[in-house]
Amino acid sequence: MTENTQQQNLQQMYINLSKTDVPLKNVGQKFSLYGNVSSTKNKGYRFELGEHFLQFYAVVRGRKKKLNKPRPLNQENFSRQLTEVERKTMISDRPHHLCLNQL
């Protein structure tokens, strides 16, 4: 949690991304990740994986596959500041695609 986030506004939500947004292999064209969203003092939002930093699923040949051994996700790749518009288009209370980090 960064200094400029307000922990009392922490919500567990999904961020819905496309393959071009991050450097991951075997995730399909679009995927979701579970994590924490908080409001920031500058009237924006912040998404962080928090304790949900393990990848349990991948997409192999177009199909969902549970990994034999979970892979750690680089939290810096998925921690991001969001505007109100980005929060409305990228964040949801249900995954829009395969969620890689939730069993």
PDB file of N, CA and C in Angstrom:
ATOM      1  N   MET A   1       0.854  -1.172   0.000  1.00  0.00           N
ATOM      2  CA  MET A   1       0.000   0.000   0.000  1.00  0.00           C
ATOM      3  C   MET A   1       0.897   1.232   0.000  1.00  0.00           C
ATOM      4  N   THR A   2       0.646   2.163  -0.861  1.00  0.00           N
ATOM      5  CA  THR A   2       1.461   3.362  -0.948  1.00  0.00           C
ATOM      6  C   THR A   2       0.976   4.403   0.042  1.00  0.00           C
ATOM      7  N   GLU A   3       1.821   5.414   0.271  1.00  0.00           N
ATOM      8  CA  GLU A   3       1.481   6.461   1.230  1.00  0.00           C
ATOM      9  C   GLU A   3       0.214   7.212   0.858  1.00  0.00           C
ATOM     10  N   ASN A   4      -0.008   7.407  -0.448  1.00  0.00           N
ATOM     11  CA  ASN A   4      -1.137   8.230  -0.850  1.00  0.00           C
ATOM     12  C   ASN A   4      -2.433   7.450  -1.053  1.00  0.00           C
ATOM     13  N   THR A   5      -2.503   6.208  -0.593  1.00  0.00           N
ATOM     14  CA  THR A   5      -3.772   5.478  -0.675  1.00  0.00           C
ATOM     15  C   THR A   5      -4.437   5.463   0.693  1.00  0.00           C
ATOM     16  N   GLN A   6      -5.731   5.406   0.683  1.00  0.00           N
ATOM     17  CA  GLN A   6      -6.492   5.379   1.917  1.00  0.00           C
ATOM     18  C   GLN A   6      -7.010   3.974   2.130  1.00  0.00           C
ATOM     19  N   GLN A   7      -6.459   3.269   3.116  1.00  0.00           N
ATOM     20  CA  GLN A   7      -6.773   1.869   3.316  1.00  0.00           C
ATOM     21  C   GLN A   7      -8.247   1.633   3.621  1.00  0.00           C
ATOM     22  N   GLN A   8      -8.939   2.584   4.233  1.00  0.00           N
ATOM     23  CA  GLN A   8     -10.352   2.355   4.553  1.00  0.00           C
ATOM     24  C   GLN A   8     -11.205   2.188   3.303  1.00  0.00           C
ATOM     25  N   ASN A   9     -10.708   2.590   2.138  1.00  0.00           N
ATOM     26  CA  ASN A   9     -11.451   2.457   0.899  1.00  0.00           C
ATOM     27  C   ASN A   9     -11.037   1.223   0.097  1.00  0.00           C
ATOM     28  N   LEU A  10     -10.313   0.326   0.694  1.00  0.00           N
ATOM     29  CA  LEU A  10      -9.810  -0.864   0.007  1.00  0.00           C
ATOM     30  C   LEU A  10     -10.957  -1.808  -0.351  1.00  0.00           C
ATOM     31  N   GLN A  11     -11.002  -2.217  -1.629  1.00  0.00           N
ATOM     32  CA  GLN A  11     -12.005  -3.175  -2.095  1.00  0.00           C
ATOM     33  C   GLN A  11     -11.302  -4.253  -2.894  1.00  0.00           C
ATOM     34  N   GLN A  12     -11.771  -5.485  -2.759  1.00  0.00           N
ATOM     35  CA  GLN A  12     -11.225  -6.562  -3.577  1.00  0.00           C
ATOM     36  C   GLN A  12     -12.070  -6.664  -4.839  1.00  0.00           C
ATOM     37  N   MET A  13     -11.401  -6.517  -5.987  1.00  0.00           N
ATOM     38  CA  MET A  13     -12.079  -6.451  -7.277  1.00  0.00           C
ATOM     39  C   MET A  13     -11.215  -7.139  -8.328  1.00  0.00           C
ATOM     40  N   TYR A  14     -11.690  -7.131  -9.573  1.00  0.00           N
ATOM     41  CA  TYR A  14     -10.970  -7.691 -10.707  1.00  0.00           C
ATOM     42  C   TYR A  14     -10.539  -6.576 -11.648  1.00  0.00           C
ATOM     43  N   ILE A  15      -9.338  -6.718 -12.192  1.00  0.00           N
ATOM     44  CA  ILE A  15      -8.917  -5.845 -13.271  1.00  0.00           C
ATOM     45  C   ILE A  15      -8.926  -6.695 -14.534  1.00  0.00           C
ATOM     46  N   ASN A  16      -9.489  -6.157 -15.591  1.00  0.00           N
ATOM     47  CA  ASN A  16      -9.651  -6.883 -16.849  1.00  0.00           C
ATOM     48  C   ASN A  16      -8.684  -6.291 -17.868  1.00  0.00           C
ATOM     49  N   LEU A  17      -7.757  -7.138 -18.345  1.00  0.00           N
ATOM     50  CA  LEU A  17      -6.646  -6.683 -19.177  1.00  0.00           C
ATOM     51  C   LEU A  17      -6.587  -7.447 -20.492  1.00  0.00           C
ATOM     52  N   SER A  18      -5.800  -6.914 -21.415  1.00  0.00           N
ATOM     53  CA  SER A  18      -5.518  -7.644 -22.648  1.00  0.00           C
ATOM     54  C   SER A  18      -4.041  -8.008 -22.664  1.00  0.00           C
ATOM     55  N   LYS A  19      -3.697  -8.978 -23.471  1.00  0.00           N
ATOM     56  CA  LYS A  19      -2.332  -9.501 -23.539  1.00  0.00           C
ATOM     57  C   LYS A  19      -1.314  -8.390 -23.783  1.00  0.00           C
ATOM     58  N   THR A  20      -1.678  -7.382 -24.535  1.00  0.00           N
ATOM     59  CA  THR A  20      -0.742  -6.307 -24.864  1.00  0.00           C
ATOM     60  C   THR A  20      -0.438  -5.407 -23.680  1.00  0.00           C
ATOM     61  N   ASP A  21      -1.228  -5.493 -22.598  1.00  0.00           N
ATOM     62  CA  ASP A  21      -1.023  -4.636 -21.436  1.00  0.00           C
ATOM     63  C   ASP A  21       0.148  -5.059 -20.554  1.00  0.00           C
ATOM     64  N   VAL A  22       0.548  -6.321 -20.631  1.00  0.00           N
ATOM     65  CA  VAL A  22       1.568  -6.841 -19.706  1.00  0.00           C
ATOM     66  C   VAL A  22       2.458  -7.887 -20.370  1.00  0.00           C
ATOM     67  N   PRO A  23       3.664  -8.058 -19.842  1.00  0.00           N
ATOM     68  CA  PRO A  23       4.579  -9.058 -20.406  1.00  0.00           C
ATOM     69  C   PRO A  23       4.388 -10.448 -19.795  1.00  0.00           C
ATOM     70  N   LEU A  24       3.300 -11.133 -20.141  1.00  0.00           N
ATOM     71  CA  LEU A  24       3.048 -12.493 -19.654  1.00  0.00           C
ATOM     72  C   LEU A  24       2.858 -13.416 -20.843  1.00  0.00           C
ATOM     73  N   LYS A  25       3.238 -14.671 -20.670  1.00  0.00           N
ATOM     74  CA  LYS A  25       3.023 -15.677 -21.709  1.00  0.00           C
ATOM     75  C   LYS A  25       1.848 -16.560 -21.321  1.00  0.00           C
ATOM     76  N   ASN A  26       1.216 -17.136 -22.320  1.00  0.00           N
ATOM     77  CA  ASN A  26       0.124 -18.096 -22.112  1.00  0.00           C
ATOM     78  C   ASN A  26      -1.011 -17.543 -21.254  1.00  0.00           C
ATOM     79  N   VAL A  27      -1.492 -16.354 -21.630  1.00  0.00           N
ATOM     80  CA  VAL A  27      -2.603 -15.772 -20.880  1.00  0.00           C
ATOM     81  C   VAL A  27      -3.839 -15.560 -21.746  1.00  0.00           C
ATOM     82  N   GLY A  28      -3.751 -15.890 -23.016  1.00  0.00           N
ATOM     83  CA  GLY A  28      -4.858 -15.623 -23.912  1.00  0.00           C
ATOM     84  C   GLY A  28      -4.846 -14.164 -24.320  1.00  0.00           C
ATOM     85  N   GLN A  29      -5.775 -13.789 -25.172  1.00  0.00           N
ATOM     86  CA  GLN A  29      -5.831 -12.402 -25.633  1.00  0.00           C
ATOM     87  C   GLN A  29      -6.321 -11.449 -24.543  1.00  0.00           C
ATOM     88  N   LYS A  30      -7.224 -11.928 -23.683  1.00  0.00           N
ATOM     89  CA  LYS A  30      -7.747 -11.119 -22.585  1.00  0.00           C
ATOM     90  C   LYS A  30      -7.808 -11.972 -21.334  1.00  0.00           C
ATOM     91  N   PHE A  31      -7.601 -11.348 -20.185  1.00  0.00           N
ATOM     92  CA  PHE A  31      -7.625 -12.079 -18.915  1.00  0.00           C
ATOM     93  C   PHE A  31      -7.969 -11.117 -17.794  1.00  0.00           C
ATOM     94  N   SER A  32      -8.273 -11.676 -16.636  1.00  0.00           N
ATOM     95  CA  SER A  32      -8.582 -10.887 -15.445  1.00  0.00           C
ATOM     96  C   SER A  32      -7.641 -11.285 -14.322  1.00  0.00           C
ATOM     97  N   LEU A  33      -7.439 -10.352 -13.398  1.00  0.00           N
ATOM     98  CA  LEU A  33      -6.659 -10.599 -12.189  1.00  0.00           C
ATOM     99  C   LEU A  33      -7.445 -10.077 -10.992  1.00  0.00           C
ATOM    100  N   TYR A  34      -7.352 -10.792  -9.891  1.00  0.00           N
ATOM    101  CA  TYR A  34      -8.020 -10.414  -8.655  1.00  0.00           C
ATOM    102  C   TYR A  34      -7.037  -9.619  -7.814  1.00  0.00           C
ATOM    103  N   GLY A  35      -7.489  -8.551  -7.194  1.00  0.00           N
ATOM    104  CA  GLY A  35      -6.603  -7.755  -6.356  1.00  0.00           C
ATOM    105  C   GLY A  35      -7.371  -6.700  -5.581  1.00  0.00           C
ATOM    106  N   ASN A  36      -6.633  -5.711  -5.119  1.00  0.00           N
ATOM    107  CA  ASN A  36      -7.181  -4.666  -4.264  1.00  0.00           C
ATOM    108  C   ASN A  36      -7.241  -3.335  -5.005  1.00  0.00           C
ATOM    109  N   VAL A  37      -8.353  -2.658  -4.868  1.00  0.00           N
ATOM    110  CA  VAL A  37      -8.519  -1.323  -5.436  1.00  0.00           C
ATOM    111  C   VAL A  37      -8.762  -0.362  -4.282  1.00  0.00           C
ATOM    112  N   SER A  38      -8.050   0.743  -4.298  1.00  0.00           N
ATOM    113  CA  SER A  38      -8.244   1.766  -3.272  1.00  0.00           C
ATOM    114  C   SER A  38      -8.304   3.133  -3.930  1.00  0.00           C
ATOM    115  N   SER A  39      -8.992   4.069  -3.265  1.00  0.00           N
ATOM    116  CA  SER A  39      -9.000   5.435  -3.772  1.00  0.00           C
ATOM    117  C   SER A  39      -7.760   6.136  -3.242  1.00  0.00           C
ATOM    118  N   THR A  40      -7.276   7.064  -4.031  1.00  0.00           N
ATOM    119  CA  THR A  40      -6.088   7.815  -3.642  1.00  0.00           C
ATOM    120  C   THR A  40      -6.484   9.244  -3.290  1.00  0.00           C
ATOM    121  N   LYS A  41      -5.598   9.934  -2.626  1.00  0.00           N
ATOM    122  CA  LYS A  41      -5.877  11.310  -2.205  1.00  0.00           C
ATOM    123  C   LYS A  41      -6.082  12.238  -3.389  1.00  0.00           C
ATOM    124  N   ASN A  42      -5.490  11.903  -4.531  1.00  0.00           N
ATOM    125  CA  ASN A  42      -5.625  12.777  -5.710  1.00  0.00           C
ATOM    126  C   ASN A  42      -6.863  12.433  -6.542  1.00  0.00           C
ATOM    127  N   LYS A  43      -7.863  11.818  -5.913  1.00  0.00           N
ATOM    128  CA  LYS A  43      -9.148  11.475  -6.547  1.00  0.00           C
ATOM    129  C   LYS A  43      -9.017  10.443  -7.656  1.00  0.00           C
ATOM    130  N   GLY A  44      -7.963   9.665  -7.603  1.00  0.00           N
ATOM    131  CA  GLY A  44      -7.791   8.563  -8.536  1.00  0.00           C
ATOM    132  C   GLY A  44      -7.962   7.255  -7.797  1.00  0.00           C
ATOM    133  N   TYR A  45      -7.494   6.187  -8.420  1.00  0.00           N
ATOM    134  CA  TYR A  45      -7.600   4.851  -7.839  1.00  0.00           C
ATOM    135  C   TYR A  45      -6.291   4.119  -8.055  1.00  0.00           C
ATOM    136  N   ARG A  46      -6.066   3.093  -7.249  1.00  0.00           N
ATOM    137  CA  ARG A  46      -4.867   2.281  -7.392  1.00  0.00           C
ATOM    138  C   ARG A  46      -5.268   0.817  -7.323  1.00  0.00           C
ATOM    139  N   PHE A  47      -4.778   0.017  -8.282  1.00  0.00           N
ATOM    140  CA  PHE A  47      -4.970  -1.430  -8.260  1.00  0.00           C
ATOM    141  C   PHE A  47      -3.649  -2.077  -7.879  1.00  0.00           C
ATOM    142  N   GLU A  48      -3.698  -3.027  -6.949  1.00  0.00           N
ATOM    143  CA  GLU A  48      -2.525  -3.806  -6.539  1.00  0.00           C
ATOM    144  C   GLU A  48      -2.955  -5.253  -6.334  1.00  0.00           C
ATOM    145  N   LEU A  49      -2.050  -6.182  -6.628  1.00  0.00           N
ATOM    146  CA  LEU A  49      -2.358  -7.598  -6.414  1.00  0.00           C
ATOM    147  C   LEU A  49      -2.435  -7.936  -4.928  1.00  0.00           C
ATOM    148  N   GLY A  50      -1.638  -7.280  -4.103  1.00  0.00           N
ATOM    149  CA  GLY A  50      -1.615  -7.592  -2.676  1.00  0.00           C
ATOM    150  C   GLY A  50      -1.204  -9.040  -2.458  1.00  0.00           C
ATOM    151  N   GLU A  51      -1.956  -9.766  -1.658  1.00  0.00           N
ATOM    152  CA  GLU A  51      -1.610 -11.166  -1.377  1.00  0.00           C
ATOM    153  C   GLU A  51      -2.011 -12.116  -2.503  1.00  0.00           C
ATOM    154  N   HIS A  52      -2.596 -11.602  -3.552  1.00  0.00           N
ATOM    155  CA  HIS A  52      -3.059 -12.430  -4.675  1.00  0.00           C
ATOM    156  C   HIS A  52      -2.020 -12.425  -5.801  1.00  0.00           C
ATOM    157  N   PHE A  53      -0.775 -12.718  -5.468  1.00  0.00           N
ATOM    158  CA  PHE A  53       0.335 -12.569  -6.416  1.00  0.00           C
ATOM    159  C   PHE A  53       0.745 -13.874  -7.105  1.00  0.00           C
ATOM    160  N   LEU A  54      -0.015 -14.937  -6.934  1.00  0.00           N
ATOM    161  CA  LEU A  54       0.320 -16.207  -7.581  1.00  0.00           C
ATOM    162  C   LEU A  54      -0.609 -16.476  -8.764  1.00  0.00           C
ATOM    163  N   GLN A  55      -0.023 -16.897  -9.875  1.00  0.00           N
ATOM    164  CA  GLN A  55      -0.796 -17.266 -11.064  1.00  0.00           C
ATOM    165  C   GLN A  55      -1.082 -18.754 -11.000  1.00  0.00           C
ATOM    166  N   PHE A  56      -2.363 -19.126 -11.004  1.00  0.00           N
ATOM    167  CA  PHE A  56      -2.790 -20.518 -10.923  1.00  0.00           C
ATOM    168  C   PHE A  56      -3.198 -21.098 -12.276  1.00  0.00           C
ATOM    169  N   TYR A  57      -3.539 -20.219 -13.232  1.00  0.00           N
ATOM    170  CA  TYR A  57      -4.029 -20.674 -14.531  1.00  0.00           C
ATOM    171  C   TYR A  57      -3.269 -20.020 -15.673  1.00  0.00           C
ATOM    172  N   ALA A  58      -3.241 -20.719 -16.790  1.00  0.00           N
ATOM    173  CA  ALA A  58      -2.680 -20.208 -18.039  1.00  0.00           C
ATOM    174  C   ALA A  58      -3.626 -20.624 -19.158  1.00  0.00           C
ATOM    175  N   VAL A  59      -3.381 -20.105 -20.347  1.00  0.00           N
ATOM    176  CA  VAL A  59      -4.137 -20.510 -21.525  1.00  0.00           C
ATOM    177  C   VAL A  59      -3.159 -21.190 -22.472  1.00  0.00           C
ATOM    178  N   VAL A  60      -3.399 -22.459 -22.723  1.00  0.00           N
ATOM    179  CA  VAL A  60      -2.533 -23.241 -23.601  1.00  0.00           C
ATOM    180  C   VAL A  60      -3.372 -23.752 -24.761  1.00  0.00           C
ATOM    181  N   ARG A  61      -2.948 -23.430 -25.986  1.00  0.00           N
ATOM    182  CA  ARG A  61      -3.689 -23.794 -27.198  1.00  0.00           C
ATOM    183  C   ARG A  61      -5.165 -23.382 -27.110  1.00  0.00           C
ATOM    184  N   GLY A  62      -5.395 -22.199 -26.559  1.00  0.00           N
ATOM    185  CA  GLY A  62      -6.747 -21.665 -26.487  1.00  0.00           C
ATOM    186  C   GLY A  62      -7.601 -22.209 -25.359  1.00  0.00           C
ATOM    187  N   ARG A  63      -7.028 -23.041 -24.493  1.00  0.00           N
ATOM    188  CA  ARG A  63      -7.806 -23.644 -23.402  1.00  0.00           C
ATOM    189  C   ARG A  63      -7.223 -23.297 -22.037  1.00  0.00           C
ATOM    190  N   LYS A  64      -8.110 -23.186 -21.077  1.00  0.00           N
ATOM    191  CA  LYS A  64      -7.716 -22.933 -19.692  1.00  0.00           C
ATOM    192  C   LYS A  64      -6.956 -24.135 -19.150  1.00  0.00           C
ATOM    193  N   LYS A  65      -5.823 -23.882 -18.512  1.00  0.00           N
ATOM    194  CA  LYS A  65      -5.041 -24.971 -17.931  1.00  0.00           C
ATOM    195  C   LYS A  65      -4.579 -24.559 -16.541  1.00  0.00           C
ATOM    196  N   LYS A  66      -4.854 -25.421 -15.546  1.00  0.00           N
ATOM    197  CA  LYS A  66      -4.350 -25.175 -14.198  1.00  0.00           C
ATOM    198  C   LYS A  66      -2.866 -25.512 -14.185  1.00  0.00           C
ATOM    199  N   LEU A  67      -2.059 -24.612 -13.664  1.00  0.00           N
ATOM    200  CA  LEU A  67      -0.617 -24.841 -13.608  1.00  0.00           C
ATOM    201  C   LEU A  67      -0.290 -25.901 -12.555  1.00  0.00           C
ATOM    202  N   ASN A  68       0.686 -26.745 -12.846  1.00  0.00           N
ATOM    203  CA  ASN A  68       1.124 -27.741 -11.865  1.00  0.00           C
ATOM    204  C   ASN A  68       1.670 -27.079 -10.611  1.00  0.00           C
ATOM    205  N   LYS A  69       2.383 -25.980 -10.819  1.00  0.00           N
ATOM    206  CA  LYS A  69       2.965 -25.226  -9.712  1.00  0.00           C
ATOM    207  C   LYS A  69       2.649 -23.750  -9.958  1.00  0.00           C
ATOM    208  N   PRO A  70       1.992 -23.077  -8.998  1.00  0.00           N
ATOM    209  CA  PRO A  70       1.677 -21.656  -9.198  1.00  0.00           C
ATOM    210  C   PRO A  70       2.943 -20.831  -9.458  1.00  0.00           C
ATOM    211  N   ARG A  71       2.799 -19.826 -10.316  1.00  0.00           N
ATOM    212  CA  ARG A  71       3.912 -18.931 -10.637  1.00  0.00           C
ATOM    213  C   ARG A  71       3.697 -17.587  -9.951  1.00  0.00           C
ATOM    214  N   PRO A  72       4.764 -17.016  -9.384  1.00  0.00           N
ATOM    215  CA  PRO A  72       4.611 -15.667  -8.819  1.00  0.00           C
ATOM    216  C   PRO A  72       4.475 -14.638  -9.934  1.00  0.00           C
ATOM    217  N   LEU A  73       3.568 -13.711  -9.758  1.00  0.00           N
ATOM    218  CA  LEU A  73       3.389 -12.606 -10.693  1.00  0.00           C
ATOM    219  C   LEU A  73       4.202 -11.415 -10.199  1.00  0.00           C
ATOM    220  N   ASN A  74       4.812 -10.703 -11.097  1.00  0.00           N
ATOM    221  CA  ASN A  74       5.564  -9.506 -10.733  1.00  0.00           C
ATOM    222  C   ASN A  74       4.561  -8.420 -10.350  1.00  0.00           C
ATOM    223  N   GLN A  75       4.506  -8.102  -9.072  1.00  0.00           N
ATOM    224  CA  GLN A  75       3.494  -7.164  -8.594  1.00  0.00           C
ATOM    225  C   GLN A  75       3.643  -5.777  -9.214  1.00  0.00           C
ATOM    226  N   GLU A  76       4.861  -5.387  -9.533  1.00  0.00           N
ATOM    227  CA  GLU A  76       5.070  -4.067 -10.141  1.00  0.00           C
ATOM    228  C   GLU A  76       4.404  -3.970 -11.515  1.00  0.00           C
ATOM    229  N   ASN A  77       4.338  -5.084 -12.250  1.00  0.00           N
ATOM    230  CA  ASN A  77       3.694  -5.069 -13.565  1.00  0.00           C
ATOM    231  C   ASN A  77       2.194  -4.830 -13.482  1.00  0.00           C
ATOM    232  N   PHE A  78       1.593  -5.096 -12.331  1.00  0.00           N
ATOM    233  CA  PHE A  78       0.143  -5.006 -12.204  1.00  0.00           C
ATOM    234  C   PHE A  78      -0.323  -3.944 -11.227  1.00  0.00           C
ATOM    235  N   SER A  79       0.587  -3.277 -10.557  1.00  0.00           N
ATOM    236  CA  SER A  79       0.215  -2.162  -9.689  1.00  0.00           C
ATOM    237  C   SER A  79       0.111  -0.935 -10.566  1.00  0.00           C
ATOM    238  N   ARG A  80      -1.054  -0.316 -10.564  1.00  0.00           N
ATOM    239  CA  ARG A  80      -1.201   0.841 -11.442  1.00  0.00           C
ATOM    240  C   ARG A  80      -2.198   1.846 -10.903  1.00  0.00           C
ATOM    241  N   GLN A  81      -1.898   3.098 -11.207  1.00  0.00           N
ATOM    242  CA  GLN A  81      -2.803   4.202 -10.927  1.00  0.00           C
ATOM    243  C   GLN A  81      -3.881   4.204 -12.003  1.00  0.00           C
ATOM    244  N   LEU A  82      -5.097   4.479 -11.616  1.00  0.00           N
ATOM    245  CA  LEU A  82      -6.214   4.499 -12.556  1.00  0.00           C
ATOM    246  C   LEU A  82      -7.001   5.796 -12.411  1.00  0.00           C
ATOM    247  N   THR A  83      -7.446   6.314 -13.520  1.00  0.00           N
ATOM    248  CA  THR A  83      -8.368   7.444 -13.487  1.00  0.00           C
ATOM    249  C   THR A  83      -9.773   6.897 -13.247  1.00  0.00           C
ATOM    250  N   GLU A  84     -10.721   7.764 -13.065  1.00  0.00           N
ATOM    251  CA  GLU A  84     -12.114   7.344 -12.893  1.00  0.00           C
ATOM    252  C   GLU A  84     -12.610   6.592 -14.131  1.00  0.00           C
ATOM    253  N   VAL A  85     -12.258   7.079 -15.313  1.00  0.00           N
ATOM    254  CA  VAL A  85     -12.667   6.415 -16.558  1.00  0.00           C
ATOM    255  C   VAL A  85     -12.044   5.023 -16.647  1.00  0.00           C
ATOM    256  N   GLU A  86     -10.753   4.886 -16.328  1.00  0.00           N
ATOM    257  CA  GLU A  86     -10.091   3.572 -16.355  1.00  0.00           C
ATOM    258  C   GLU A  86     -10.714   2.637 -15.325  1.00  0.00           C
ATOM    259  N   ARG A  87     -11.033   3.152 -14.150  1.00  0.00           N
ATOM    260  CA  ARG A  87     -11.665   2.314 -13.126  1.00  0.00           C
ATOM    261  C   ARG A  87     -13.003   1.777 -13.648  1.00  0.00           C
ATOM    262  N   LYS A  88     -13.764   2.618 -14.300  1.00  0.00           N
ATOM    263  CA  LYS A  88     -15.074   2.188 -14.804  1.00  0.00           C
ATOM    264  C   LYS A  88     -14.954   1.178 -15.948  1.00  0.00           C
ATOM    265  N   THR A  89     -13.902   1.261 -16.748  1.00  0.00           N
ATOM    266  CA  THR A  89     -13.773   0.357 -17.897  1.00  0.00           C
ATOM    267  C   THR A  89     -12.939  -0.882 -17.599  1.00  0.00           C
ATOM    268  N   MET A  90     -12.022  -0.815 -16.635  1.00  0.00           N
ATOM    269  CA  MET A  90     -11.116  -1.936 -16.389  1.00  0.00           C
ATOM    270  C   MET A  90     -11.417  -2.728 -15.122  1.00  0.00           C
ATOM    271  N   ILE A  91     -12.109  -2.145 -14.157  1.00  0.00           N
ATOM    272  CA  ILE A  91     -12.335  -2.778 -12.852  1.00  0.00           C
ATOM    273  C   ILE A  91     -13.785  -3.261 -12.763  1.00  0.00           C
ATOM    274  N   SER A  92     -13.959  -4.459 -12.209  1.00  0.00           N
ATOM    275  CA  SER A  92     -15.311  -5.016 -12.058  1.00  0.00           C
ATOM    276  C   SER A  92     -15.376  -5.894 -10.812  1.00  0.00           C
ATOM    277  N   ASP A  93     -16.596  -6.184 -10.371  1.00  0.00           N
ATOM    278  CA  ASP A  93     -16.753  -7.060  -9.211  1.00  0.00           C
ATOM    279  C   ASP A  93     -16.793  -8.534  -9.598  1.00  0.00           C
ATOM    280  N   ARG A  94     -16.795  -8.816 -10.912  1.00  0.00           N
ATOM    281  CA  ARG A  94     -16.706 -10.184 -11.440  1.00  0.00           C
ATOM    282  C   ARG A  94     -15.705 -10.172 -12.576  1.00  0.00           C
ATOM    283  N   PRO A  95     -14.967 -11.261 -12.772  1.00  0.00           N
ATOM    284  CA  PRO A  95     -14.013 -11.273 -13.884  1.00  0.00           C
ATOM    285  C   PRO A  95     -14.727 -11.301 -15.229  1.00  0.00           C
ATOM    286  N   HIS A  96     -14.227 -10.543 -16.181  1.00  0.00           N
ATOM    287  CA  HIS A  96     -14.787 -10.559 -17.531  1.00  0.00           C
ATOM    288  C   HIS A  96     -14.153 -11.661 -18.382  1.00  0.00           C
ATOM    289  N   HIS A  97     -13.011 -12.158 -17.945  1.00  0.00           N
ATOM    290  CA  HIS A  97     -12.256 -13.171 -18.682  1.00  0.00           C
ATOM    291  C   HIS A  97     -11.714 -14.189 -17.672  1.00  0.00           C
ATOM    292  N   LEU A  98     -10.931 -15.135 -18.127  1.00  0.00           N
ATOM    293  CA  LEU A  98     -10.302 -16.098 -17.226  1.00  0.00           C
ATOM    294  C   LEU A  98      -9.473 -15.348 -16.187  1.00  0.00           C
ATOM    295  N   CYS A  99      -9.734 -15.633 -14.912  1.00  0.00           N
ATOM    296  CA  CYS A  99      -8.951 -15.014 -13.823  1.00  0.00           C
ATOM    297  C   CYS A  99      -7.742 -15.900 -13.547  1.00  0.00           C
ATOM    298  N   LEU A 100      -6.564 -15.350 -13.753  1.00  0.00           N
ATOM    299  CA  LEU A 100      -5.326 -16.128 -13.652  1.00  0.00           C
ATOM    300  C   LEU A 100      -4.872 -16.397 -12.226  1.00  0.00           C
ATOM    301  N   ASN A 101      -5.273 -15.561 -11.283  1.00  0.00           N
ATOM    302  CA  ASN A 101      -4.710 -15.657  -9.936  1.00  0.00           C
ATOM    303  C   ASN A 101      -5.730 -15.985  -8.847  1.00  0.00           C
ATOM    304  N   GLN A 102      -6.803 -16.647  -9.218  1.00  0.00           N
ATOM    305  CA  GLN A 102      -7.790 -17.052  -8.226  1.00  0.00           C
ATOM    306  C   GLN A 102      -8.262 -18.463  -8.521  1.00  0.00           C
ATOM    307  N   LEU A 103      -8.197 -19.306  -7.488  1.00  0.00           N
ATOM    308  CA  LEU A 103      -8.654 -20.707  -7.661  1.00  0.00           C
ATOM    309  C   LEU A 103     -10.164 -20.792  -7.653  1.00  0.00           C
TER     310      LEU A 103
END
